[in-house]
Short mmCIF file of C-alpha atoms and ligand atoms in Angstrom, two decimals:
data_model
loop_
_atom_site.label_atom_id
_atom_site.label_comp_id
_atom_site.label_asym_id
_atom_site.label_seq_id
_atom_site.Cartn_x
_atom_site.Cartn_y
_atom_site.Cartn_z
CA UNK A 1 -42.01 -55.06 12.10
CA UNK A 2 -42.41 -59.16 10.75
CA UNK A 3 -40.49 -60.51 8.30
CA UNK A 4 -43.72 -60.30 6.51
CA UNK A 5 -43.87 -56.62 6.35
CA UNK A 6 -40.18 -56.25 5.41
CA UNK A 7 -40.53 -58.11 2.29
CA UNK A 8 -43.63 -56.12 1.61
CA UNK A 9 -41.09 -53.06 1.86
CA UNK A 10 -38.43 -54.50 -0.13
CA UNK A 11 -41.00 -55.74 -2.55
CA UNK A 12 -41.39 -52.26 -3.40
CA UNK A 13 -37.78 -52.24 -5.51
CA UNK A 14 -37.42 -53.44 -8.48
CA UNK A 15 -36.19 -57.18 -8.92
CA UNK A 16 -35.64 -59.75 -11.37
CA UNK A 17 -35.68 -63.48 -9.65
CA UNK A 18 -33.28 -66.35 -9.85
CA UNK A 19 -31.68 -67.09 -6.49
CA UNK A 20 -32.82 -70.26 -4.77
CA UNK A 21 -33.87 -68.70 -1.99
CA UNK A 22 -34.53 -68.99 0.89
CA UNK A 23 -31.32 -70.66 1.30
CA UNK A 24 -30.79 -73.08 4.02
CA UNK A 25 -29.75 -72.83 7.62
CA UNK A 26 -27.88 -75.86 8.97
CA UNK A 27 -26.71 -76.73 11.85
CA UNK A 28 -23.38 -78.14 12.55
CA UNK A 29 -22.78 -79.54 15.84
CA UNK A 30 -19.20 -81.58 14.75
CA UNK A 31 -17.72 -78.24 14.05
CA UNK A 32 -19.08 -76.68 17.09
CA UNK A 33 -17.94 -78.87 19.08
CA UNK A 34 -14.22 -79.36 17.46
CA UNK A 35 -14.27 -75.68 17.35
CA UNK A 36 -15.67 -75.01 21.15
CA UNK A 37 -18.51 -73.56 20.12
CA UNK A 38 -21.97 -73.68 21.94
CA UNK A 39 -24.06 -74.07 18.39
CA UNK A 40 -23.00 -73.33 15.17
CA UNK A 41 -25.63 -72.21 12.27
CA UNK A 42 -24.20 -71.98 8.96
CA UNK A 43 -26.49 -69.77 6.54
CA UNK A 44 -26.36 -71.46 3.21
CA UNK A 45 -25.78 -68.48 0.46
CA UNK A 46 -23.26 -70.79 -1.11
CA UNK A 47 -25.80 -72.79 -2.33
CA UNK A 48 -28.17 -69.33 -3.60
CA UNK A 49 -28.25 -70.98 -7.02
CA UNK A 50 -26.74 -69.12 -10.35
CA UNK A 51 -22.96 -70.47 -11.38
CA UNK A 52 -21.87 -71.44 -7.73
CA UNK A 53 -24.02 -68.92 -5.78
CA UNK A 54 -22.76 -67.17 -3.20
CA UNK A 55 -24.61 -63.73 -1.51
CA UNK A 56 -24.01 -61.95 -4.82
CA UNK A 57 -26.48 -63.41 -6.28
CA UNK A 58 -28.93 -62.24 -4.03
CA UNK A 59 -27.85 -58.59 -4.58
CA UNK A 60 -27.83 -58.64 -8.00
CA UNK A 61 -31.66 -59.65 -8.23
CA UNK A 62 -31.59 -56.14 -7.19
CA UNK A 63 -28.94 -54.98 -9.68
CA UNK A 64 -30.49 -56.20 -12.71
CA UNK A 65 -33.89 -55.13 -11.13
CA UNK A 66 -32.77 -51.76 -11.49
CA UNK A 67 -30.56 -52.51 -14.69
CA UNK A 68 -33.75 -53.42 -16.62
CA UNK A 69 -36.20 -50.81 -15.41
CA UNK A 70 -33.56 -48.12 -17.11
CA UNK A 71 -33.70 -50.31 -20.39
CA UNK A 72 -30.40 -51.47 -19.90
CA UNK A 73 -29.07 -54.10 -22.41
CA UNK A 74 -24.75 -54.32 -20.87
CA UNK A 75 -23.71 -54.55 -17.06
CA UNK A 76 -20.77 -52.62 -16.80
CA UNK A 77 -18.51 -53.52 -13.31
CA UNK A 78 -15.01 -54.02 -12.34
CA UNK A 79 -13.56 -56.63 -10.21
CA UNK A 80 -10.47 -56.14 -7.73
CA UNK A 81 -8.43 -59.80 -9.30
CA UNK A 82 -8.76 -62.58 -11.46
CA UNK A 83 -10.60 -64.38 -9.35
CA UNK A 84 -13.57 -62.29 -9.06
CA UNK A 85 -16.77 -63.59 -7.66
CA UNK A 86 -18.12 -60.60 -8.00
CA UNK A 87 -17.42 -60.66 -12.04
CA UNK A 88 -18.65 -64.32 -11.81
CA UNK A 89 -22.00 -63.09 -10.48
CA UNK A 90 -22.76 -59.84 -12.79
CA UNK A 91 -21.58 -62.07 -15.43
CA UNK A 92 -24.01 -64.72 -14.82
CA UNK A 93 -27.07 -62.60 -13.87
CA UNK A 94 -26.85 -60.47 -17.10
CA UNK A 95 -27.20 -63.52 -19.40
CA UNK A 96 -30.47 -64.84 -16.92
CA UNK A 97 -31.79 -61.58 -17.52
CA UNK A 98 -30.59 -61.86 -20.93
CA UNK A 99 -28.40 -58.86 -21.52
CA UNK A 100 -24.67 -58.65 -22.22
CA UNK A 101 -22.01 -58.04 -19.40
CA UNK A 102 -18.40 -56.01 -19.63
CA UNK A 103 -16.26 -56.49 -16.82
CA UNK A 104 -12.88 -55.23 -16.09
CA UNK A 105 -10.26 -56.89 -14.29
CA UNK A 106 -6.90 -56.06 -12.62
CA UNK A 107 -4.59 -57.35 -15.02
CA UNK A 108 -2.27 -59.70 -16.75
CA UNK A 109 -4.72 -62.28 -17.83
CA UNK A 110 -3.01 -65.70 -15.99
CA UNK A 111 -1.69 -68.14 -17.80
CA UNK A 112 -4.14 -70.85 -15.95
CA UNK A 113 -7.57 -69.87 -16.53
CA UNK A 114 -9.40 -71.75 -13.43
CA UNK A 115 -11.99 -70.92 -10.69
CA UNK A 116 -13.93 -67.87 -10.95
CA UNK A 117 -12.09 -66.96 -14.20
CA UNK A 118 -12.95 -69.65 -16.32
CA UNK A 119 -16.32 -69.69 -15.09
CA UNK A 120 -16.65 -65.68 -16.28
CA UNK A 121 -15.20 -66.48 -19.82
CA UNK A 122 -17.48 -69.83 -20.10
CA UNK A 123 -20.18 -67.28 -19.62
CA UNK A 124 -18.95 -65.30 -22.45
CA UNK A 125 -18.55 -61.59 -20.77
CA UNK A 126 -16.18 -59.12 -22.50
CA UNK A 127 -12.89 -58.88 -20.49
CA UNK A 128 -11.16 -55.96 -20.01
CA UNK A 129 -7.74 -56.65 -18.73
CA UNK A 130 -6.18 -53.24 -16.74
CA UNK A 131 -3.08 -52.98 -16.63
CA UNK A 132 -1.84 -51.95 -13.15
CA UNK A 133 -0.16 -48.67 -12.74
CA UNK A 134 2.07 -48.66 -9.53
CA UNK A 135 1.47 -44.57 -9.58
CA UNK A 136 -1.93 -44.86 -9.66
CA UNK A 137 -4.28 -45.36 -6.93
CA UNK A 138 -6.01 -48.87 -8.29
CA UNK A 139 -9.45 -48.02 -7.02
CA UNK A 140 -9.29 -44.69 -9.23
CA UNK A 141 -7.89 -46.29 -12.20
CA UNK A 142 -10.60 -49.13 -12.09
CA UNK A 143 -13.13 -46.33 -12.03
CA UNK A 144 -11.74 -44.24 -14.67
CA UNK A 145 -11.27 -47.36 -16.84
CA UNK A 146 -14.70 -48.61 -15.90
CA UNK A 147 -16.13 -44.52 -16.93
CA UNK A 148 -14.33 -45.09 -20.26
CA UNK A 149 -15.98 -48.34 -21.32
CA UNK A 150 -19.55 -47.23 -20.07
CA UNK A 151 -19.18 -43.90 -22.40
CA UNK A 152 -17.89 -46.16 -25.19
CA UNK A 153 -20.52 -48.40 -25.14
CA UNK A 154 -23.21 -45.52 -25.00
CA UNK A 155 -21.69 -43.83 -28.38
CA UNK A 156 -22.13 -47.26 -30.16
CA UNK A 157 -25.60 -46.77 -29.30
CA UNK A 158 -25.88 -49.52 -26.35
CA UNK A 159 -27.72 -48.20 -22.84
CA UNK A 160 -25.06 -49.59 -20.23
CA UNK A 161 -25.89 -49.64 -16.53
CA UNK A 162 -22.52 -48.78 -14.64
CA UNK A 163 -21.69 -50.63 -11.22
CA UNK A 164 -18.06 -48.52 -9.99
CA UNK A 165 -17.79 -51.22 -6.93
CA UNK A 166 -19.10 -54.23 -5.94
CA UNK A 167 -20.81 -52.66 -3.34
CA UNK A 168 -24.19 -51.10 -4.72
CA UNK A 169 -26.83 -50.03 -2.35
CA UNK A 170 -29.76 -52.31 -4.05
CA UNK A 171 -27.11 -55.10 -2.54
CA UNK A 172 -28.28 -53.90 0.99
CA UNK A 173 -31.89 -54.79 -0.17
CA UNK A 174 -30.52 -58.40 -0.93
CA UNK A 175 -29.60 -58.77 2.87
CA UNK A 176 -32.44 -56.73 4.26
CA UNK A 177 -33.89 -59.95 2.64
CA UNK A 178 -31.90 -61.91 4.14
CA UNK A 179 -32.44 -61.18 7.41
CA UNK A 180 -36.15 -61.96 7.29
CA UNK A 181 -35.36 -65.20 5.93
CA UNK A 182 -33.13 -65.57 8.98
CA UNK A 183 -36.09 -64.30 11.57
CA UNK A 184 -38.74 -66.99 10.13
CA UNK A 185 -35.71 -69.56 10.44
CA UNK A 186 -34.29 -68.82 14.09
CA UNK A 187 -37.95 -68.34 15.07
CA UNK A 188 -38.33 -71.77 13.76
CA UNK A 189 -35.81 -73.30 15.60
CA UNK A 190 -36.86 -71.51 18.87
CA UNK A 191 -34.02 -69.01 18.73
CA UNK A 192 -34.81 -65.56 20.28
CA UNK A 193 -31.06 -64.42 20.79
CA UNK A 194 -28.09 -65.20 18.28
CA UNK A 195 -24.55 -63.73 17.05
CA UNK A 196 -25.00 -63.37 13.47
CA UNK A 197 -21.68 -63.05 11.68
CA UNK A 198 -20.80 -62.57 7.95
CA UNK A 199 -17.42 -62.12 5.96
CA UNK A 200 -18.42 -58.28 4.57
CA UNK A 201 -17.13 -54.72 4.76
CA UNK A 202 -20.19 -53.63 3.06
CA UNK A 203 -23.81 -54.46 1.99
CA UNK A 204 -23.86 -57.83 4.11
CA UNK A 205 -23.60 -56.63 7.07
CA UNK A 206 -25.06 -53.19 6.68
CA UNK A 207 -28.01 -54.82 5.53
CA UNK A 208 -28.01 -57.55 8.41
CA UNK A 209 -27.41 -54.90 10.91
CA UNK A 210 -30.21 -52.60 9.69
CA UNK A 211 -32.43 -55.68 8.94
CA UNK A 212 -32.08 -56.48 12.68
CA UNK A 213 -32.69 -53.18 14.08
CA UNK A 214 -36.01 -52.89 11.63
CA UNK A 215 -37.41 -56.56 13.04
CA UNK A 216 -36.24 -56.10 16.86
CA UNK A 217 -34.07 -58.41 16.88
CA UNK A 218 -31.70 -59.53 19.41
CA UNK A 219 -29.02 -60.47 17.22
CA UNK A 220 -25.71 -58.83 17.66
CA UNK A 221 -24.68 -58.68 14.03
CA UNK A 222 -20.79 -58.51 13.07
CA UNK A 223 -18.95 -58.00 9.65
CA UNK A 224 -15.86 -60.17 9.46
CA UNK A 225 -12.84 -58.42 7.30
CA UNK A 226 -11.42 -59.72 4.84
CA UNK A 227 -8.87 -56.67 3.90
CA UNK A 228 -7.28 -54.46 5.97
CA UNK A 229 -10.03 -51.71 7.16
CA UNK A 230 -9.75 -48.68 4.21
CA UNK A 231 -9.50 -45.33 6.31
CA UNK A 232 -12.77 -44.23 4.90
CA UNK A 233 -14.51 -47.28 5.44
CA UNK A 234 -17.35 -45.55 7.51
CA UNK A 235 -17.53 -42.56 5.86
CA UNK A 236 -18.27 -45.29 2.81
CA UNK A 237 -20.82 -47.36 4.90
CA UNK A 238 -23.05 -44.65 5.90
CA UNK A 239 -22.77 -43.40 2.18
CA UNK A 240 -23.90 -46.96 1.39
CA UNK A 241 -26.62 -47.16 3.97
CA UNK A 242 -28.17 -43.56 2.63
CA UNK A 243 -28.24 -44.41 -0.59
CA UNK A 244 -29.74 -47.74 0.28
CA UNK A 245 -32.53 -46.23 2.48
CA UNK A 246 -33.75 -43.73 -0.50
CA UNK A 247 -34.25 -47.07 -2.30
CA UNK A 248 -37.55 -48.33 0.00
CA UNK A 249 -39.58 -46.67 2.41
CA UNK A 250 -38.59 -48.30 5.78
CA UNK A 251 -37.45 -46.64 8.93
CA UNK A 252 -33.96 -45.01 8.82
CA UNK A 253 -31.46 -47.26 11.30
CA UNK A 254 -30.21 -45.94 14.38
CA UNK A 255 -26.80 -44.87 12.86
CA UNK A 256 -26.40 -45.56 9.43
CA UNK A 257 -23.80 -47.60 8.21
CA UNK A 258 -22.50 -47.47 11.96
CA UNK A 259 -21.71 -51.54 12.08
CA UNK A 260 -19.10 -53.85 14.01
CA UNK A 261 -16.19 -54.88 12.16
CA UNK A 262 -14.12 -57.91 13.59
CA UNK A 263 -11.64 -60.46 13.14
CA UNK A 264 -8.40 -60.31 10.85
CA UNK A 265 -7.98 -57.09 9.66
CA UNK A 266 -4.60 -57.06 9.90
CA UNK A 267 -3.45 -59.29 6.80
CA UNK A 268 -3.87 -57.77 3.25
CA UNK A 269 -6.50 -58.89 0.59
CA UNK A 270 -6.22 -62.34 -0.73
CA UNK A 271 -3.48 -63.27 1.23
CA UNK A 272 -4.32 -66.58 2.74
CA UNK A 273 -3.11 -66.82 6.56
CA UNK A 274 -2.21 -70.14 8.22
CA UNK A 275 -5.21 -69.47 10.56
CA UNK A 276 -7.55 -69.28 7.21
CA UNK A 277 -6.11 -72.56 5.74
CA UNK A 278 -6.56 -74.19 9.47
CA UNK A 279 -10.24 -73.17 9.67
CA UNK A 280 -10.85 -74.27 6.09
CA UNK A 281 -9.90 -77.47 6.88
CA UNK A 282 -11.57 -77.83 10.69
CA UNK A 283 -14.75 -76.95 8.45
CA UNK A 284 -14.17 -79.29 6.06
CA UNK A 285 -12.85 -82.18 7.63
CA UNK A 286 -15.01 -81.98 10.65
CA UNK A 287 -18.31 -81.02 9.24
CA UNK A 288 -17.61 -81.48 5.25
CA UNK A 289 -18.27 -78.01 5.44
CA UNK A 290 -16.49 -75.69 2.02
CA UNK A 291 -15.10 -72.57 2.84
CA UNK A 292 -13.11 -70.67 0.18
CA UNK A 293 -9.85 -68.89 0.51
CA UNK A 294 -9.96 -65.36 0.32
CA UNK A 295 -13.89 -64.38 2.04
CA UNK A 296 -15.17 -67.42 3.69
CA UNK A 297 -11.89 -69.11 5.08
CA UNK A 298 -10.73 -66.02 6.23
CA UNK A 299 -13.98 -64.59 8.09
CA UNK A 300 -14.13 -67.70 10.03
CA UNK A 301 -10.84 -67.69 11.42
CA UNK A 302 -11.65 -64.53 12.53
CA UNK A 303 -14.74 -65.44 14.27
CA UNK A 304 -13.19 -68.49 15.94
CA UNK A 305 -10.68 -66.03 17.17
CA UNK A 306 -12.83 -63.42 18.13
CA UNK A 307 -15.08 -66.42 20.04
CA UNK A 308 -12.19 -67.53 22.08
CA UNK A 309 -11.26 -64.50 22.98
CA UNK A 310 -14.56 -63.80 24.58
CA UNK A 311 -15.41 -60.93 22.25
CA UNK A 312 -18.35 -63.22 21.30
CA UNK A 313 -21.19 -63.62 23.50
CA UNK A 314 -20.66 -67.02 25.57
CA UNK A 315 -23.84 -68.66 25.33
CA UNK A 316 -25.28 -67.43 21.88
CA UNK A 317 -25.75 -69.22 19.20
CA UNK A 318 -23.44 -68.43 15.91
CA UNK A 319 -25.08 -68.18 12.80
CA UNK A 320 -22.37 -67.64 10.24
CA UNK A 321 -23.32 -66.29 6.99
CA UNK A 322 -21.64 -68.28 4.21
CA UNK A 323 -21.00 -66.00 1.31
CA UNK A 324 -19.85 -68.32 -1.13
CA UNK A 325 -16.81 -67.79 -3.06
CA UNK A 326 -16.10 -71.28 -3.83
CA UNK A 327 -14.43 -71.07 -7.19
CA UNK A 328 -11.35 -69.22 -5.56
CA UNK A 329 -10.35 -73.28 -4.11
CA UNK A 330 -9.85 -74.24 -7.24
CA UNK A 331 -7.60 -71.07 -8.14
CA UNK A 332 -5.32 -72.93 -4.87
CA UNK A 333 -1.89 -72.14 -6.58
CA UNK A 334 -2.51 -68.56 -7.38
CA UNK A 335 -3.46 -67.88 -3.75
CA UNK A 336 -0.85 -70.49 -1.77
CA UNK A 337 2.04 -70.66 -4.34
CA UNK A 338 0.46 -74.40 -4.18
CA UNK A 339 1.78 -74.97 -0.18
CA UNK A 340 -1.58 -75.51 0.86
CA UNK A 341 -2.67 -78.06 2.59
CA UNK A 342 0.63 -79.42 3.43
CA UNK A 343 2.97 -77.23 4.31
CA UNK A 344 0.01 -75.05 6.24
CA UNK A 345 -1.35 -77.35 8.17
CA UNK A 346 2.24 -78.47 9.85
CA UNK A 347 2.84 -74.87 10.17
CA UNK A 348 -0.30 -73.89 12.03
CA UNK A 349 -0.57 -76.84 14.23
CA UNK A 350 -4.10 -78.67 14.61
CA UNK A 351 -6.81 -77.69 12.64
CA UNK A 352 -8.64 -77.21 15.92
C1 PLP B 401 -17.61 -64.68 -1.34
C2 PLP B 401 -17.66 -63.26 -0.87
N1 PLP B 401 -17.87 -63.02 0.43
C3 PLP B 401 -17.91 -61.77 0.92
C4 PLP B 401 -17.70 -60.66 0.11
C5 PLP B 401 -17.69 -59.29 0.73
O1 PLP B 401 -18.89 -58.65 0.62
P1 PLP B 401 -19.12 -57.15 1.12
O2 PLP B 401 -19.20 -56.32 -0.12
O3 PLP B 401 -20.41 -57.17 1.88
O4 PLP B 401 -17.94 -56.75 1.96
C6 PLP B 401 -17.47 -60.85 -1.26
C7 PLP B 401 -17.24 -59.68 -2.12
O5 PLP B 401 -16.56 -59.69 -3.08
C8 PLP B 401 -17.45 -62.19 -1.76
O6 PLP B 401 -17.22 -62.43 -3.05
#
């Protein structure tokens, strides 16, 4: 199908608008060729508008989409830390849309409120701080505390609409989106066959993956981790995928939520690497090119790794997705114990 008709698919959902969209796709030949790269496209989702953008803000035009059409007046989600893009995002989109926004956070509030943080108590959301039970599986605790709140707020007489993760199947829509964006732009450039990679263990690159299956694309899509792999991570991808696919009438993919995982999933969740810090600063010294710590940093490390060691095709092009994130470098000392740069960059040699 074109990009054209995909839209006219997705079109179908419900969806409130405020991302800048589409964003851009630049090229950065400095970091290509610092990097040994043979082209390097960076897709712009950073800069998707909406208190420091990032991809989330393109999935939660979805969200709220579906937030509103059940009369919803709170957003209800949880985020893993502090610094939380994904409580950034929900925070932010619910006042656009004009409704409230409850989000509930591993706890004990930090005694520096910076990055994503302050930017989610600027915007005024209720903050729920959990506090974390070693006995206690966190994912089930989140969800029971998130269960809670949602009831409570429904016997004071408010209608809340409950996200349990950050990964929501409208999200897939968001990058289904995406990825006809990304057609019209390759196709603009002259680009038939590209590596298309993006730091996600969930709707980004289901929704790339099935977005290039759906527009015959030759792109051989990749998710870059950014946590060690969960044990059930397919069995929670091709939940994902299904519950996407009841959401628009398109062709089922191939193999739902079947996608290729790469790169560093060996070091735990926001836990910066030496290789993370190092590609943060090739980016940002060679190309003036942000990355952030935890997502962005991370995912392309793991692509320049994965590149060199000729897991990546050759001669393709990359076109690395740029999530966003950006807050979390201003949350440095939480994540480096304030090393960074200094210390990192001795220990990890060149930046190249
Ligand atoms: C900046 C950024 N990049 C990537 C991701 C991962 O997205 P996915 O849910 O597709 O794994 C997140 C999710 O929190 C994020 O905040």
């Amino acid at each position: 199908m074109s990009p054209g008709q995909l839209r006219e698919a997705i079109g179908a959902a419900p969806r409130v608008r405020f991302a800048t969209l589409p964003t851009a796709l630049e090229d950065y030949p400095l970091v290509a060729e610092a990097a040994g790269l043979p082209r390097l496209l960076v897709k712009r989702d950073d800069q998707a508008g909406l208190a420091f953008g990032g991809s989330k803000v393109r999935i939660f035009e979805f969200v709220l989409g579906q937030a509103l059409s059940r009369g919803a007046d709170v957003l209800v989600t949880g985020g893993g830390a502090a610094q939380s893009n994904h409580a950034r995002v929900c925070a932010a989109a619910a006042r656009r849309a004009g409704i409230d926004s409850v989000v509930l956070l591993r706890g004990p509030r930090p005694d520096s409120v910076t990055g994503n943080l302050l930017i989610t108590e600027l915007i005024g959301a209720d903050i729920h701080w959990m506090a974390t039970d070693p006995t206690m599986l966190d994912r089930y605790a989140l969800v029971a505390g998130l269960r809670r709140i949602t009831a409570e707020l429904a016997r004071a007489g408010r209608t809340p609409f409950l996200l349990e993760s950050s990964v929501h199947p409208a999200g897939v829509l968001g990058y289904l989106d995406e990825a006809a964006e990304l057609a019209e732009q390759l196709d603009a450039l002259g680009i038939d066959r590209a590596t298309v990679v993006i730091p996600s263990l969930g709707a980004g690159v289901v929704g790339l993956t099935w977005g290039a299956q759906l527009l015959g694309r030759d792109w051989d899509v990749h998710g870059l981790a950014w946590s060690t792999i969960p044990e059930d991570l397919d069995a929670r991808l091709r939940q994902l995928a299904t519950d996407a696919i009841a959401l628009v009438d398109l062709d089922v993919p191939a193999n739902p939520g079947s996608v290729s995982i790469l790169g560093d999933t060996t070091s735990p969740y926001a836990v910066p690497s030496p290789a993370t810090w190092a590609a943060m600063e090739l980016a940002a010294m060679r190309g003036g090119l942000l990355l952030d710590p935890v997502y962005t940093g991370r995912g392309f490390a793991g692509m320049l790794a994965e590149y060199r060691s000729g897991r990546l095709a050759r001669e393709r092009p990359i076109v690395f997705v740029h999530t966003g994130g950006l807050p979390a470098l201003f949350a440095r000392d939480e994540l480096s114990d304030g090393r960074w740069p200094a210390a990192n960059t001795a220990a990890s040699g060149t930046a190249a």
